[in-house]
Amino acid sequence: MFNRSIQSVAHPTMGIVLLGGLSDPVKRLPFHNSAGICYSLVGKDSFSRTTLTISDEKMESTLNGKPIDQEDSRSPFKLINTYHDQITRKFGERGIYFNSVNENIISGSSDAGAAALGRCVFSILPDINPNELELNMRMVSESAGRSYYGGLTITEGIDKPFTRQILNEEYFKNFRILSAVFPHERKPSDDIHFNQPKSPYYKKRIENANRNVETLKILSSNKDISGIFDLAMNDTDDYHYVNGLVNVHIVTEAMRSLMDEIREIRKRFWISYIVTGGNSVFLITAKTDTEKAKELALNHTKELYELEVSGKSRVVHTTFNE
Ligand code: 3S4
């Protein structure tokens, strides 16, 4: 019986120049350039492990063991269906199935899931255009390119945005990221995407984000890693300033108090922060200062994870029976 399966892994992501606002909510296209990194828990790989199977045997498609709603506007089948005809031409008319589990992911699993699936698709259809693949991955998760390419990436363009790696994970080995998680539910990132463009300040935000990406290119060519995270901290402040203007309050008082303390403590040792759309404050510090940063974070919340920058998506297993 015909059965071809490809398993890939991809890491979750966080923004460095944060993405807010969608110029096309179906294709999930942006209004401005952005940047991000991939990460893993230290000592435990964090990834989405995704298997694409083409088989005569009837199977179920699942996400973390639960059946997938294929009608969902951001279902992985949005991506699979765009390649259905090409897959069928190559392997014949058979079932196409998707199974994905998140391992050690604390947030940002949708980028990783879409990227791991994209990697599976690219492995069976190596002639497809990677930029088009990314556009299709975006429909499932708008920042999937970060997870696909890994390390530090920038995403440029509005109608046809594409992502490229500008520094690999090796350059970040002497740095640690602590995720200080606060005990409240995160808001959907679409609250940010659908509201930010309503602000009269948003035009300025677009200019700031685009300029930050240009500055990031210079910082990364100088391998100025602490400069990169300082830029991310300032970008976080600008991003959440817009969110505040449109009444999307991501940064709670408890999170703000930790961010204020980080700003204060920076006078004594280098440390910075990032807040994306979730309920975490990410503290970035030199690896040698990790314990000091932990002590600081633990005064504000009990849930703390140690992270490091990680690399690109990859195929880990294939099987082929006929
Ligand atoms: C809100 O597409 P997340 C944001 O650029 C949207 O990381 C990403 O991130 C900001 O909290 C960003 O949904 O991961």
JSON list of N, CA, C and O and ligand atoms in Angstrom, two decimals, residues 13-20 28 34-35 107-108 110-111 141-143 146 186-189 192-193 239 275-278, ligand 1:
[
{"chain": "A", "resi": 13, "resn": "THR", "atom": "N", "xyz": [8.64, 31.35, 17.60]},
{"chain": "A", "resi": 13, "resn": "THR", "atom": "CA", "xyz": [9.31, 32.62, 17.29]},
{"chain": "A", "resi": 13, "resn": "THR", "atom": "C", "xyz": [8.89, 33.74, 18.24]},
{"chain": "A", "resi": 13, "resn": "THR", "atom": "O", "xyz": [7.87, 33.64, 18.91]},
{"chain": "A", "resi": 14, "resn": "MET", "atom": "N", "xyz": [9.68, 34.79, 18.22]},
{"chain": "A", "resi": 14, "resn": "MET", "atom": "CA", "xyz": [9.25, 36.04, 18.89]},
{"chain": "A", "resi": 14, "resn": "MET", "atom": "C", "xyz": [9.73, 37.21, 18.03]},
{"chain": "A", "resi": 14, "resn": "MET", "atom": "O", "xyz": [10.76, 37.10, 17.33]},
{"chain": "A", "resi": 15, "resn": "GLY", "atom": "N", "xyz": [8.98, 38.31, 18.09]},
{"chain": "A", "resi": 15, "resn": "GLY", "atom": "CA", "xyz": [9.31, 39.46, 17.27]},
{"chain": "A", "resi": 15, "resn": "GLY", "atom": "C", "xyz": [10.49, 40.24, 17.84]},
{"chain": "A", "resi": 15, "resn": "GLY", "atom": "O", "xyz": [10.71, 40.28, 19.07]},
{"chain": "A", "resi": 16, "resn": "ILE", "atom": "N", "xyz": [11.26, 40.84, 16.96]},
{"chain": "A", "resi": 16, "resn": "ILE", "atom": "CA", "xyz": [12.33, 41.78, 17.34]},
{"chain": "A", "resi": 16, "resn": "ILE", "atom": "C", "xyz": [11.88, 43.17, 16.90]},
{"chain": "A", "resi": 16, "resn": "ILE", "atom": "O", "xyz": [11.91, 44.12, 17.67]},
{"chain": "A", "resi": 17, "resn": "VAL", "atom": "N", "xyz": [11.43, 43.27, 15.64]},
{"chain": "A", "resi": 17, "resn": "VAL", "atom": "CA", "xyz": [10.67, 44.45, 15.19]},
{"chain": "A", "resi": 17, "resn": "VAL", "atom": "C", "xyz": [9.26, 43.90, 14.98]},
{"chain": "A", "resi": 17, "resn": "VAL", "atom": "O", "xyz": [9.01, 43.09, 14.09]},
{"chain": "A", "resi": 18, "resn": "LEU", "atom": "N", "xyz": [8.36, 44.31, 15.87]},
{"chain": "A", "resi": 18, "resn": "LEU", "atom": "CA", "xyz": [7.08, 43.60, 16.01]},
{"chain": "A", "resi": 18, "resn": "LEU", "atom": "C", "xyz": [6.11, 43.92, 14.90]},
{"chain": "A", "resi": 18, "resn": "LEU", "atom": "O", "xyz": [6.04, 45.06, 14.42]},
{"chain": "A", "resi": 19, "resn": "LEU", "atom": "N", "xyz": [5.37, 42.91, 14.52]},
{"chain": "A", "resi": 19, "resn": "LEU", "atom": "CA", "xyz": [4.41, 43.03, 13.42]},
{"chain": "A", "resi": 19, "resn": "LEU", "atom": "C", "xyz": [3.03, 43.38, 13.99]},
{"chain": "A", "resi": 19, "resn": "LEU", "atom": "O", "xyz": [2.51, 42.68, 14.86]},
{"chain": "A", "resi": 20, "resn": "GLY", "atom": "N", "xyz": [2.44, 44.45, 13.46]},
{"chain": "A", "resi": 20, "resn": "GLY", "atom": "CA", "xyz": [1.08, 44.82, 13.89]},
{"chain": "A", "resi": 20, "resn": "GLY", "atom": "C", "xyz": [0.31, 45.35, 12.70]},
{"chain": "A", "resi": 20, "resn": "GLY", "atom": "O", "xyz": [0.79, 46.22, 11.98]},
{"chain": "A", "resi": 28, "resn": "ARG", "atom": "N", "xyz": [-3.09, 37.44, 5.14]},
{"chain": "A", "resi": 28, "resn": "ARG", "atom": "CA", "xyz": [-2.35, 37.88, 6.31]},
{"chain": "A", "resi": 28, "resn": "ARG", "atom": "C", "xyz": [-1.05, 38.60, 5.90]},
{"chain": "A", "resi": 28, "resn": "ARG", "atom": "O", "xyz": [0.04, 38.34, 6.41]},
{"chain": "A", "resi": 34, "resn": "SER", "atom": "N", "xyz": [9.25, 43.72, 9.23]},
{"chain": "A", "resi": 34, "resn": "SER", "atom": "CA", "xyz": [9.35, 43.27, 10.63]},
{"chain": "A", "resi": 34, "resn": "SER", "atom": "C", "xyz": [10.55, 42.33, 10.76]},
{"chain": "A", "resi": 34, "resn": "SER", "atom": "O", "xyz": [11.21, 42.01, 9.76]},
{"chain": "A", "resi": 35, "resn": "ALA", "atom": "N", "xyz": [10.81, 41.89, 11.97]},
{"chain": "A", "resi": 35, "resn": "ALA", "atom": "CA", "xyz": [11.95, 40.99, 12.20]},
{"chain": "A", "resi": 35, "resn": "ALA", "atom": "C", "xyz": [11.65, 40.10, 13.40]},
{"chain": "A", "resi": 35, "resn": "ALA", "atom": "O", "xyz": [10.81, 40.44, 14.23]},
{"chain": "A", "resi": 107, "resn": "SER", "atom": "N", "xyz": [4.81, 29.37, 23.94]},
{"chain": "A", "resi": 107, "resn": "SER", "atom": "CA", "xyz": [3.94, 30.28, 23.19]},
{"chain": "A", "resi": 107, "resn": "SER", "atom": "C", "xyz": [4.44, 30.35, 21.75]},
{"chain": "A", "resi": 107, "resn": "SER", "atom": "O", "xyz": [5.58, 29.95, 21.47]},
{"chain": "A", "resi": 108, "resn": "GLY", "atom": "N", "xyz": [3.61, 30.85, 20.83]},
{"chain": "A", "resi": 108, "resn": "GLY", "atom": "CA", "xyz": [4.05, 31.05, 19.45]},
{"chain": "A", "resi": 108, "resn": "GLY", "atom": "C", "xyz": [4.10, 29.76, 18.64]},
{"chain": "A", "resi": 108, "resn": "GLY", "atom": "O", "xyz": [4.96, 29.60, 17.78]},
{"chain": "A", "resi": 110, "resn": "SER", "atom": "N", "xyz": [1.89, 28.64, 16.43]},
{"chain": "A", "resi": 110, "resn": "SER", "atom": "CA", "xyz": [1.31, 28.62, 15.08]},
{"chain": "A", "resi": 110, "resn": "SER", "atom": "C", "xyz": [2.37, 28.87, 14.00]},
{"chain": "A", "resi": 110, "resn": "SER", "atom": "O", "xyz": [2.33, 28.24, 12.94]},
{"chain": "A", "resi": 111, "resn": "ASP", "atom": "N", "xyz": [3.33, 29.75, 14.26]},
{"chain": "A", "resi": 111, "resn": "ASP", "atom": "CA", "xyz": [4.43, 29.96, 13.29]},
{"chain": "A", "resi": 111, "resn": "ASP", "atom": "C", "xyz": [5.19, 28.64, 13.08]},
{"chain": "A", "resi": 111, "resn": "ASP", "atom": "O", "xyz": [5.50, 28.27, 11.95]},
{"chain": "A", "resi": 141, "resn": "SER", "atom": "N", "xyz": [-0.13, 31.27, 9.34]},
{"chain": "A", "resi": 141, "resn": "SER", "atom": "CA", "xyz": [0.48, 32.06, 10.41]},
{"chain": "A", "resi": 141, "resn": "SER", "atom": "C", "xyz": [1.40, 33.12, 9.79]},
{"chain": "A", "resi": 141, "resn": "SER", "atom": "O", "xyz": [2.34, 32.78, 9.06]},
{"chain": "A", "resi": 142, "resn": "GLU", "atom": "N", "xyz": [1.12, 34.39, 10.08]},
{"chain": "A", "resi": 142, "resn": "GLU", "atom": "CA", "xyz": [1.76, 35.49, 9.34]},
{"chain": "A", "resi": 142, "resn": "GLU", "atom": "C", "xyz": [3.27, 35.59, 9.55]},
{"chain": "A", "resi": 142, "resn": "GLU", "atom": "O", "xyz": [3.95, 36.20, 8.74]},
{"chain": "A", "resi": 143, "resn": "SER", "atom": "N", "xyz": [3.78, 35.00, 10.64]},
{"chain": "A", "resi": 143, "resn": "SER", "atom": "CA", "xyz": [5.24, 35.12, 10.85]},
{"chain": "A", "resi": 143, "resn": "SER", "atom": "C", "xyz": [5.94, 33.77, 10.67]},
{"chain": "A", "resi": 143, "resn": "SER", "atom": "O", "xyz": [7.04, 33.57, 11.19]},
{"chain": "A", "resi": 146, "resn": "ARG", "atom": "N", "xyz": [9.74, 33.42, 9.86]},
{"chain": "A", "resi": 146, "resn": "ARG", "atom": "CA", "xyz": [10.75, 33.48, 10.94]},
{"chain": "A", "resi": 146, "resn": "ARG", "atom": "C", "xyz": [11.15, 32.07, 11.38]},
{"chain": "A", "resi": 146, "resn": "ARG", "atom": "O", "xyz": [12.33, 31.78, 11.61]},
{"chain": "A", "resi": 186, "resn": "ARG", "atom": "N", "xyz": [-3.71, 35.18, 27.51]},
{"chain": "A", "resi": 186, "resn": "ARG", "atom": "CA", "xyz": [-3.26, 36.10, 26.46]},
{"chain": "A", "resi": 186, "resn": "ARG", "atom": "C", "xyz": [-4.44, 36.44, 25.54]},
{"chain": "A", "resi": 186, "resn": "ARG", "atom": "O", "xyz": [-5.38, 35.67, 25.41]},
{"chain": "A", "resi": 187, "resn": "LYS", "atom": "N", "xyz": [-4.36, 37.62, 24.94]},
{"chain": "A", "resi": 187, "resn": "LYS", "atom": "CA", "xyz": [-5.40, 38.02, 23.97]},
{"chain": "A", "resi": 187, "resn": "LYS", "atom": "C", "xyz": [-5.00, 37.48, 22.59]},
{"chain": "A", "resi": 187, "resn": "LYS", "atom": "O", "xyz": [-3.81, 37.34, 22.31]},
{"chain": "A", "resi": 188, "resn": "PRO", "atom": "N", "xyz": [-5.98, 37.23, 21.70]},
{"chain": "A", "resi": 188, "resn": "PRO", "atom": "CA", "xyz": [-5.60, 36.81, 20.34]},
{"chain": "A", "resi": 188, "resn": "PRO", "atom": "C", "xyz": [-4.82, 37.92, 19.65]},
{"chain": "A", "resi": 188, "resn": "PRO", "atom": "O", "xyz": [-5.15, 39.11, 19.82]},
{"chain": "A", "resi": 189, "resn": "SER", "atom": "N", "xyz": [-3.79, 37.55, 18.87]},
{"chain": "A", "resi": 189, "resn": "SER", "atom": "CA", "xyz": [-2.99, 38.62, 18.23]},
{"chain": "A", "resi": 189, "resn": "SER", "atom": "C", "xyz": [-3.82, 39.39, 17.20]},
{"chain": "A", "resi": 189, "resn": "SER", "atom": "O", "xyz": [-3.47, 40.51, 16.84]},
{"chain": "A", "resi": 192, "resn": "ILE", "atom": "N", "xyz": [-4.67, 42.88, 18.08]},
{"chain": "A", "resi": 192, "resn": "ILE", "atom": "CA", "xyz": [-3.64, 43.86, 17.73]},
{"chain": "A", "resi": 192, "resn": "ILE", "atom": "C", "xyz": [-3.74, 44.18, 16.24]},
{"chain": "A", "resi": 192, "resn": "ILE", "atom": "O", "xyz": [-3.82, 45.35, 15.84]},
{"chain": "A", "resi": 193, "resn": "HIS", "atom": "N", "xyz": [-3.77, 43.12, 15.43]},
{"chain": "A", "resi": 193, "resn": "HIS", "atom": "CA", "xyz": [-3.73, 43.33, 13.97]},
{"chain": "A", "resi": 193, "resn": "HIS", "atom": "C", "xyz": [-4.93, 44.14, 13.47]},
{"chain": "A", "resi": 193, "resn": "HIS", "atom": "O", "xyz": [-4.79, 44.96, 12.58]},
{"chain": "A", "resi": 239, "resn": "TYR", "atom": "N", "xyz": [5.47, 49.77, 19.93]},
{"chain": "A", "resi": 239, "resn": "TYR", "atom": "CA", "xyz": [4.38, 48.84, 19.56]},
{"chain": "A", "resi": 239, "resn": "TYR", "atom": "C", "xyz": [3.25, 48.90, 20.59]},
{"chain": "A", "resi": 239, "resn": "TYR", "atom": "O", "xyz": [2.08, 48.99, 20.23]},
{"chain": "A", "resi": 275, "resn": "VAL", "atom": "N", "xyz": [8.22, 42.52, 24.73]},
{"chain": "A", "resi": 275, "resn": "VAL", "atom": "CA", "xyz": [6.86, 41.99, 24.98]},
{"chain": "A", "resi": 275, "resn": "VAL", "atom": "C", "xyz": [6.19, 41.92, 23.61]},
{"chain": "A", "resi": 275, "resn": "VAL", "atom": "O", "xyz": [6.12, 42.92, 22.89]},
{"chain": "A", "resi": 276, "resn": "THR", "atom": "N", "xyz": [5.72, 40.74, 23.25]},
{"chain": "A", "resi": 276, "resn": "THR", "atom": "CA", "xyz": [5.04, 40.58, 21.94]},
{"chain": "A", "resi": 276, "resn": "THR", "atom": "C", "xyz": [3.53, 40.70, 22.19]},
{"chain": "A", "resi": 276, "resn": "THR", "atom": "O", "xyz": [3.09, 41.68, 22.77]},
{"chain": "A", "resi": 277, "resn": "GLY", "atom": "N", "xyz": [2.74, 39.74, 21.75]},
{"chain": "A", "resi": 277, "resn": "GLY", "atom": "CA", "xyz": [1.29, 39.85, 21.96]},
{"chain": "A", "resi": 277, "resn": "GLY", "atom": "C", "xyz": [0.80, 39.02, 23.14]},
{"chain": "A", "resi": 277, "resn": "GLY", "atom": "O", "xyz": [-0.39, 39.00, 23.43]},
{"chain": "A", "resi": 278, "resn": "GLY", "atom": "N", "xyz": [1.72, 38.35, 23.83]},
{"chain": "A", "resi": 278, "resn": "GLY", "atom": "CA", "xyz": [1.30, 37.40, 24.86]},
{"chain": "A", "resi": 278, "resn": "GLY", "atom": "C", "xyz": [1.43, 37.93, 26.27]},
{"chain": "A", "resi": 278, "resn": "GLY", "atom": "O", "xyz": [1.62, 39.13, 26.49]},
{"chain": "B", "resi": 1, "resn": "3S4", "atom": "C1", "xyz": [1.68, 39.96, 18.16]},
{"chain": "B", "resi": 1, "resn": "3S4", "atom": "O1", "xyz": [2.61, 37.76, 14.00]},
{"chain": "B", "resi": 1, "resn": "3S4", "atom": "P1", "xyz": [2.70, 36.99, 18.85]},
{"chain": "B", "resi": 1, "resn": "3S4", "atom": "C2", "xyz": [2.81, 39.32, 17.37]},
{"chain": "B", "resi": 1, "resn": "3S4", "atom": "O2", "xyz": [5.75, 40.45, 15.74]},
{"chain": "B", "resi": 1, "resn": "3S4", "atom": "C3", "xyz": [2.27, 38.95, 16.01]},
{"chain": "B", "resi": 1, "resn": "3S4", "atom": "O3", "xyz": [5.87, 38.89, 17.23]},
{"chain": "B", "resi": 1, "resn": "3S4", "atom": "C4", "xyz": [3.18, 38.13, 15.18]},
{"chain": "B", "resi": 1, "resn": "3S4", "atom": "O4", "xyz": [3.35, 38.19, 18.03]},
{"chain": "B", "resi": 1, "resn": "3S4", "atom": "C5", "xyz": [3.96, 40.34, 17.28]},
{"chain": "B", "resi": 1, "resn": "3S4", "atom": "O5", "xyz": [2.61, 37.39, 20.27]},
{"chain": "B", "resi": 1, "resn": "3S4", "atom": "C6", "xyz": [5.28, 39.85, 16.71]},
{"chain": "B", "resi": 1, "resn": "3S4", "atom": "O6", "xyz": [1.36, 36.69, 18.23]},
{"chain": "B", "resi": 1, "resn": "3S4", "atom": "O7", "xyz": [3.68, 35.85, 18.68]}
]
